[in-house]
Coordinates of C-alpha atoms in Angstrom, one line a residue:
X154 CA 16.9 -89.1 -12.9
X155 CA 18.2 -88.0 -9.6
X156 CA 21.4 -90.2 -10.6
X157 CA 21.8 -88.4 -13.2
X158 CA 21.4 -84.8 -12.4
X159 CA 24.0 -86.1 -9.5
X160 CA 26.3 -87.3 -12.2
X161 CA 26.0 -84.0 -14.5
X162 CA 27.1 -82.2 -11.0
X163 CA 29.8 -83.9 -10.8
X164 CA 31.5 -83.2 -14.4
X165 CA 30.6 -80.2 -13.8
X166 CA 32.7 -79.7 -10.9
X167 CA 35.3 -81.3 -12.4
X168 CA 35.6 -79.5 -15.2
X169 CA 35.5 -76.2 -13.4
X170 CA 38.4 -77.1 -11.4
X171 CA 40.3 -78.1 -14.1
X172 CA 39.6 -74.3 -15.6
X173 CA 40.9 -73.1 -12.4
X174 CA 43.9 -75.0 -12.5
X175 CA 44.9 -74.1 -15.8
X176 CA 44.1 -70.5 -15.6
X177 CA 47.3 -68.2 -15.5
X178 CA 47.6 -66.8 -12.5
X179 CA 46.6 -63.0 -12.3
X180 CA 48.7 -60.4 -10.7
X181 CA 49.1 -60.2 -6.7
X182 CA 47.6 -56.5 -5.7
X183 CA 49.7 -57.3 -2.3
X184 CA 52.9 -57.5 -4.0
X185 CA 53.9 -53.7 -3.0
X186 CA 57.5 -54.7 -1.5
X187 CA 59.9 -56.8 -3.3
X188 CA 61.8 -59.7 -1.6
X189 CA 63.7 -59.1 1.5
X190 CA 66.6 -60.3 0.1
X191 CA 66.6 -57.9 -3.5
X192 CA 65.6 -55.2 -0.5
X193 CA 68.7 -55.1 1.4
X194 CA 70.5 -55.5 -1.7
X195 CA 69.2 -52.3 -2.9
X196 CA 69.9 -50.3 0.4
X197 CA 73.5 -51.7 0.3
X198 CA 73.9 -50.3 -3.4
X199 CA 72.3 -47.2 -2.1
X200 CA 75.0 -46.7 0.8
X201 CA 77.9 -48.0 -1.5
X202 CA 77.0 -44.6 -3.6
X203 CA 77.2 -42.7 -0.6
X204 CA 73.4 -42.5 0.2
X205 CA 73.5 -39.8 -2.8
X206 CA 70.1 -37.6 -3.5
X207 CA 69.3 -39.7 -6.2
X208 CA 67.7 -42.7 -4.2
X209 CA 65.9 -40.7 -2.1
X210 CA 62.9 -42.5 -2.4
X211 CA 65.1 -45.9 -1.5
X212 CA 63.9 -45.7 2.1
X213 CA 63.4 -48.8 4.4
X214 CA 59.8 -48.0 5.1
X215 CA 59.0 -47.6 1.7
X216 CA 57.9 -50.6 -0.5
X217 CA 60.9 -51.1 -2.5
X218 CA 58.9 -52.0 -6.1
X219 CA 57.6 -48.3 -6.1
X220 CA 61.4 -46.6 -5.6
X221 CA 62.3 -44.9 -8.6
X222 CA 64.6 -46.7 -10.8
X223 CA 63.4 -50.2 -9.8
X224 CA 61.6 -52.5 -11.9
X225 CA 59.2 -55.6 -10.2
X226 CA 57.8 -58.7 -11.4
X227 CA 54.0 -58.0 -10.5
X228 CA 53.4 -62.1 -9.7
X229 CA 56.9 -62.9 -7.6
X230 CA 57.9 -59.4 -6.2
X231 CA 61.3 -59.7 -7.4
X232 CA 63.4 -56.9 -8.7
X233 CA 64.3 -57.7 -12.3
X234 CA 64.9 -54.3 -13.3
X235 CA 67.7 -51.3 -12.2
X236 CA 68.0 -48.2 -14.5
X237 CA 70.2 -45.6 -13.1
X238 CA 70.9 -42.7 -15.6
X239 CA 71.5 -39.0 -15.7
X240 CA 73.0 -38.0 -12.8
X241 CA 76.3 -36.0 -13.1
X242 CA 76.5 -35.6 -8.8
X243 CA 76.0 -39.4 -8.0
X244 CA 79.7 -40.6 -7.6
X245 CA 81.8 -44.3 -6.6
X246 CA 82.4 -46.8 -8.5
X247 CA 79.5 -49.8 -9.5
X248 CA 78.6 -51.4 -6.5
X249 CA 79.1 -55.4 -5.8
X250 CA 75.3 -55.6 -3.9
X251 CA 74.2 -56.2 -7.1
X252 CA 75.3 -59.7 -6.6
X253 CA 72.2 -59.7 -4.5
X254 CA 69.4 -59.2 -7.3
X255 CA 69.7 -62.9 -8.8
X256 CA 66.6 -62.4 -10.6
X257 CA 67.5 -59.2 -12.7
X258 CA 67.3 -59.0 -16.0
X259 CA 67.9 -55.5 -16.9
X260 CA 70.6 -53.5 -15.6
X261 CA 71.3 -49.8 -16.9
X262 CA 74.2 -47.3 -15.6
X263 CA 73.8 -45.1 -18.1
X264 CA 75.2 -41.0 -18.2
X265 CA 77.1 -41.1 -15.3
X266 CA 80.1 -39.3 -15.4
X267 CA 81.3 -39.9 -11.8
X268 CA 81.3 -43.5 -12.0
X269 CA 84.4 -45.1 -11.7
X270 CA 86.5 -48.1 -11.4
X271 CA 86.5 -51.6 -12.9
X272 CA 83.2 -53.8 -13.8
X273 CA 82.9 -55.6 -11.0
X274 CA 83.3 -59.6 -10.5
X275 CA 79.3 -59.1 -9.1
X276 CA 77.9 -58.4 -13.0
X277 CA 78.7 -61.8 -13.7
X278 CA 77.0 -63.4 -10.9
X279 CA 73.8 -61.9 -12.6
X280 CA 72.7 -65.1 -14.2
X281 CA 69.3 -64.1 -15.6
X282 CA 70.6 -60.5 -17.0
X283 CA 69.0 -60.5 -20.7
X284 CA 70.7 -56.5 -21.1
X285 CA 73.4 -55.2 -19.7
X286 CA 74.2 -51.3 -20.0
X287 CA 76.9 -49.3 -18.8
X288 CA 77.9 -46.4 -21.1
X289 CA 78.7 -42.4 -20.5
X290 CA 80.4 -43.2 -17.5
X291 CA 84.5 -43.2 -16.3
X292 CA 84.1 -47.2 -15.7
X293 CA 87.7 -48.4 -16.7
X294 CA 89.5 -51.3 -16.8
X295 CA 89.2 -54.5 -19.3
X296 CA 85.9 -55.2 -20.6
X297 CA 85.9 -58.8 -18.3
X298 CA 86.0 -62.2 -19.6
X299 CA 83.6 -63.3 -16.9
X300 CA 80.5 -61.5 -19.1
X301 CA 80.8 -64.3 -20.9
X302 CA 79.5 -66.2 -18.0
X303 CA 75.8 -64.2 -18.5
X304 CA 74.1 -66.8 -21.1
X305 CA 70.8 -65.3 -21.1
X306 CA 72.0 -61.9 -22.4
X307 CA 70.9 -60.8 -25.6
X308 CA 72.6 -57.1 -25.2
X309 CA 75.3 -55.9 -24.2
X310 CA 76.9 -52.1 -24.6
X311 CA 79.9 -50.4 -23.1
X312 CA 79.9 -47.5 -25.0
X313 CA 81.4 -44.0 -24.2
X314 CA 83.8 -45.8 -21.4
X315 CA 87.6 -45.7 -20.4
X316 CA 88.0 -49.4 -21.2
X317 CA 91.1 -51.1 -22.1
X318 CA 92.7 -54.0 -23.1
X319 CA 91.6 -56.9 -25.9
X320 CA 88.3 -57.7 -26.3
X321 CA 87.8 -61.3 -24.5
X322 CA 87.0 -64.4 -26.5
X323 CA 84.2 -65.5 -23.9
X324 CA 82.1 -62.8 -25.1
X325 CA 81.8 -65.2 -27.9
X326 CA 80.3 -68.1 -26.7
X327 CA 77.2 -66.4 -25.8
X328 CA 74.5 -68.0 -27.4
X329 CA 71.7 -65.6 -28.3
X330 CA 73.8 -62.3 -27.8
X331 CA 72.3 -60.4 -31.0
X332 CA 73.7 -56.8 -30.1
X333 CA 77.5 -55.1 -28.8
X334 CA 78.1 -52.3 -28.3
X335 CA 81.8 -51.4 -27.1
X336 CA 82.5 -48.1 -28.7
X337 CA 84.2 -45.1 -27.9
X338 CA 86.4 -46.3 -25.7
X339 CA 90.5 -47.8 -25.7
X340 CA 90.4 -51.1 -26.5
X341 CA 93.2 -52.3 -28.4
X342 CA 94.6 -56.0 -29.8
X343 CA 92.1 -58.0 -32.8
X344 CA 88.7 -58.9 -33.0
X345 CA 88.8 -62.6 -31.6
X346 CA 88.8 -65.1 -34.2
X347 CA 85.2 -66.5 -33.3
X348 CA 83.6 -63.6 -32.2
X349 CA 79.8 -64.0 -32.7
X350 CA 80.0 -67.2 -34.0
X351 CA 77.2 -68.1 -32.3
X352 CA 74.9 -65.3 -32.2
X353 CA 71.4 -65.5 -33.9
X354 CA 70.1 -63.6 -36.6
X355 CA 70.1 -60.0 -36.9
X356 CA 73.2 -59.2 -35.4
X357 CA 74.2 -55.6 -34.5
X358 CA 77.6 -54.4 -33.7
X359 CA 79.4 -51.4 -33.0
X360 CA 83.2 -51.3 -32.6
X361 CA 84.2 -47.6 -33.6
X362 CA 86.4 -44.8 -32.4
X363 CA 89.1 -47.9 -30.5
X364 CA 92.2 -49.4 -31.4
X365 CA 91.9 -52.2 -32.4
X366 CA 93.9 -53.7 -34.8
X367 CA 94.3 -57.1 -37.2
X368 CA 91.8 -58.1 -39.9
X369 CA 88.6 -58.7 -39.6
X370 CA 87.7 -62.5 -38.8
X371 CA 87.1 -64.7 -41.7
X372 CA 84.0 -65.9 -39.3
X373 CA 82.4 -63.0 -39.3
X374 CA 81.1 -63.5 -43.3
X375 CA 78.8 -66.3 -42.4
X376 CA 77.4 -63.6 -39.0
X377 CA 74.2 -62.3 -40.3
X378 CA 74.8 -58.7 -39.3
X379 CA 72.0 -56.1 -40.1
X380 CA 74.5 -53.6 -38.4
X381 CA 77.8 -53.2 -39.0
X382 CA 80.5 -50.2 -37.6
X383 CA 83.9 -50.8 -37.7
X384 CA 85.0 -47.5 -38.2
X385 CA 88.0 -45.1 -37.1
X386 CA 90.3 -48.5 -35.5
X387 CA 93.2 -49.1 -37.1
X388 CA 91.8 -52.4 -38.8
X389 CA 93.6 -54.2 -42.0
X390 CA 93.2 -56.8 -44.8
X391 CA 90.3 -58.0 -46.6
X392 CA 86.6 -56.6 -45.2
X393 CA 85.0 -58.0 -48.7
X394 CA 83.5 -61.2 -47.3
X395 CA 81.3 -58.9 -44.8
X396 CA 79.0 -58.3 -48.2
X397 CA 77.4 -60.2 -50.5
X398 CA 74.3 -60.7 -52.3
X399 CA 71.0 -62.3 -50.2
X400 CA 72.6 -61.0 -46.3
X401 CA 70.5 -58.7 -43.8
X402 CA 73.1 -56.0 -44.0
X403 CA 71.4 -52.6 -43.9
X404 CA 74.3 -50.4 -42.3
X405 CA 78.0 -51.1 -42.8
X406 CA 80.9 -48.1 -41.6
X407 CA 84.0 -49.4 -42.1
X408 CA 85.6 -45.7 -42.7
X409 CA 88.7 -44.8 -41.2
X410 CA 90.8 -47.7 -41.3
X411 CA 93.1 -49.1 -43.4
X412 CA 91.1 -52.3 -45.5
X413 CA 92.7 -53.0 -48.7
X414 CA 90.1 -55.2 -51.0
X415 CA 88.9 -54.7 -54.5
X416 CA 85.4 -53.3 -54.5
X417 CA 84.7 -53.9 -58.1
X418 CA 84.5 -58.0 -56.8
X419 CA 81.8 -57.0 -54.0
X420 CA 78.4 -58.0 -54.4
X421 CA 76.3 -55.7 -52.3
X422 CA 72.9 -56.6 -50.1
X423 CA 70.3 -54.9 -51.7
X424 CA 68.8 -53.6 -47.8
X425 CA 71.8 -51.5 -47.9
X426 CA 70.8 -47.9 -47.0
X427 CA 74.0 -46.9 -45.3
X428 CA 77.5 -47.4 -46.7
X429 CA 80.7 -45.8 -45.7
X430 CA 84.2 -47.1 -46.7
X431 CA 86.2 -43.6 -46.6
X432 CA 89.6 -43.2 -45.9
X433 CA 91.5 -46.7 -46.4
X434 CA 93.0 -48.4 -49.3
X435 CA 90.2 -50.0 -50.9
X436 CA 91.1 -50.3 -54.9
X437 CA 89.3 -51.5 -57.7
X438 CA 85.9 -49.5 -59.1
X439 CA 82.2 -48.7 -57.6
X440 CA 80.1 -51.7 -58.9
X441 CA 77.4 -50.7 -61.0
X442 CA 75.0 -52.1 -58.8
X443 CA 74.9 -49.4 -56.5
X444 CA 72.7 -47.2 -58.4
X445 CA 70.7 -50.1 -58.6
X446 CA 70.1 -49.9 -54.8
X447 CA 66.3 -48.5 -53.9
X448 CA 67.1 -47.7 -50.0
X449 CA 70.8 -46.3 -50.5
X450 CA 70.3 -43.1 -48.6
X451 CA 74.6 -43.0 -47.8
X452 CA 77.4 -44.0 -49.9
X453 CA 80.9 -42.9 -49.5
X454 CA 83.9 -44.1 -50.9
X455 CA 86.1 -41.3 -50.7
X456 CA 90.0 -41.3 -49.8
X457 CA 90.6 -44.8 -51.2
X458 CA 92.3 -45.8 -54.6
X459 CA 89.7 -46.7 -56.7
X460 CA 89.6 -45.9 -60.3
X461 CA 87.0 -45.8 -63.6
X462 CA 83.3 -44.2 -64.1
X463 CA 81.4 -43.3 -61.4
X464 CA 77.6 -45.4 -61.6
X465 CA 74.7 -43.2 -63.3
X466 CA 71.1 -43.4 -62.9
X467 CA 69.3 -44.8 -60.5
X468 CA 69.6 -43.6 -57.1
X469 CA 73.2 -41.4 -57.8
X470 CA 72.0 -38.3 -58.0
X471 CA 71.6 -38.3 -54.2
X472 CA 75.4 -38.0 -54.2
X473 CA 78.3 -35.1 -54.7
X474 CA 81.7 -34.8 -55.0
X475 CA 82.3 -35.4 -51.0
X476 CA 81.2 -38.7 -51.7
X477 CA 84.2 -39.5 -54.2
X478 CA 86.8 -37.4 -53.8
X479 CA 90.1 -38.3 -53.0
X480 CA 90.7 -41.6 -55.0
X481 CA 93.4 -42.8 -57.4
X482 CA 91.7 -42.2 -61.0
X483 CA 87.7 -42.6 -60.2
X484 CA 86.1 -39.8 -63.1
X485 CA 82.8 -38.7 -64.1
X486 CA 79.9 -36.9 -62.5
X487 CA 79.9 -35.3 -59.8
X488 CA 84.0 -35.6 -60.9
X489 CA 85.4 -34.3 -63.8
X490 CA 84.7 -36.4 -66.7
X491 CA 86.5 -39.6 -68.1
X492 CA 89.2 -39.1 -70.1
X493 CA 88.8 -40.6 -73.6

């Protein structure tokens, strides 16, 4: 019996410990101040900025996981997060000390209007970044081809910049990279021929307000694209294969450049509640299947060369003459009518 009750211990034991080592570990309450190294790295991006007011909580005998703007991982202490934003005073251009946080994954600049200079060679060294934003700044420059070196990032935007120059290939081998955003600023030259081949599902991107020139490329009608802006470039060709019946596509603004496709041959995704392919060349008539459309909340077509009936029914009513003005020979409500 005593045997027994010994043995009964013993699995016990056993099995407790077994518990214990497959239990996730649980948060360290000592974890205050991140790692020396992401420390120093912080204070050198402070001093790079000029020590401005708006680290003022970055002080050495401060734990650095509680300064404002810093994000830590609660079980290694490591900064994985830097948002910067709002600040109209804080003035330089973007630090390379940030080649010292390998663990982040989340860097924001973000409404900075005294930020300067180029993207440094440092962003790419950033191996783990998952999002990368720098937008409302004066960052100029290219956008560089060494982003594409950041594998594990998922978003990426650039908006409201001074950037120049072609958008780089490399961008385009990123694996998982689901959302760009690069408008609003100067980029000029095409879209690169396999840009987001390899992206997964649900892909957003915006392009607008550049230069960019070129068609669109053929690749991007097999990108599953839930949103779509192309608008005010200087874009030609054929945009038709970006539609089509069964694809995610919910927003598409292709407005303001100078496409040239026949619209009566479009299929259109019936998520669709935001379509706008004003001033080009498009030719051809409005399928009937857009009144058809249960989420269209935005259609315009106008200043474009399409002719015959405007679609009744459905959801059409939402929509006046602004919609369709300006085309070759397109009649009936809100237009005058057809002619017989």
């Amino acid at each position: 019996m005593r045997m027994r009750s010994r043995a009964l211990l013993v699995l016990l034991l056993c099995s407790l410990l077994a518990g214990a080592a497959n239990a996730e570990p649980s948060p360290d309450p000592t974890y205050k101040d991140c790692h020396p190294g992401d420390k120093a790295a912080l204070l050198a991006f402070k001093a790079a900025l000029g020590e401005a007011y708006h680290f003022a909580s970055w002080t050495p005998d401060n734990p650095c996981c509680d300064w404002y703007d810093v994000t830590c991982d609660h079980f290694t202490g490591r900064v994985v997060g830097l948002a910067v934003f709002q600040d109209a005073n804080l003035t330089g251009t973007i630090p390379s000390a940030l080649a010292g946080l390998p663990h982040l994954q989340d860097l924001t600049l973000r409404h900075l209007p005294r930020l300067s200079g180029p993207i440094p060679p440092a962003i790419g060294k950033l191996s783990n970044l998952s999002s990368l934003r720098i937008s409302w700044t004066a960052v100029s420059g290219p956008v560089p081809s060494f982003l594409g070196a950041l594998k594990k990032l998922t978003f990426l935007e650039l908006s409201f910049n001074s950037l120049s120059g072609a958008i780089p290939a490399s961008l385009g081998t990123i694996p998982n990279l689901s959302g760009i955003n690069l408008s609003r600023n100067r980029l000029t030259g095409a879209i690169p021929p396999m840009f987001l081949s390899k992206s997964a599902d649900q892909v957003y991107l915006w392009l607008s307000h550049n230069n960019l020139t070129g068609p669109v490329p053929a690749g991007f009608a097999a990108v599953e694209f839930a949103h779509l802006d192309l608008s005010r470039n200087a874009l030609t060709g054929d945009a038709s294969g970006l539609f089509g019946r069964g694809k995610e596509l919910q927003y598409i603004d292709l407005s303001r450049n100078d496409f040239d496709f026949d619209l009566s041959a479009v299929v259109l995704p019936e998520q669709l509640y935001f379509v706008d392919v004003s001033h080009n060349a498009i030719h051809g008539s409005i399928p009937a299947q857009v009144a058809s459309l249960s989420n269209l909340q935005f259609f315009n077509v106008s200043y474009n060369r399409l002719c015959g009936p405007v679609p009744t029914g459905g959801n059409m009513e939402r929509f006046d003459l602004y919609n369709f003005q300006h085309n070759k020979c397109l009649c009936g409500a809100p237009l005058p009518a057809c002619k017989k």
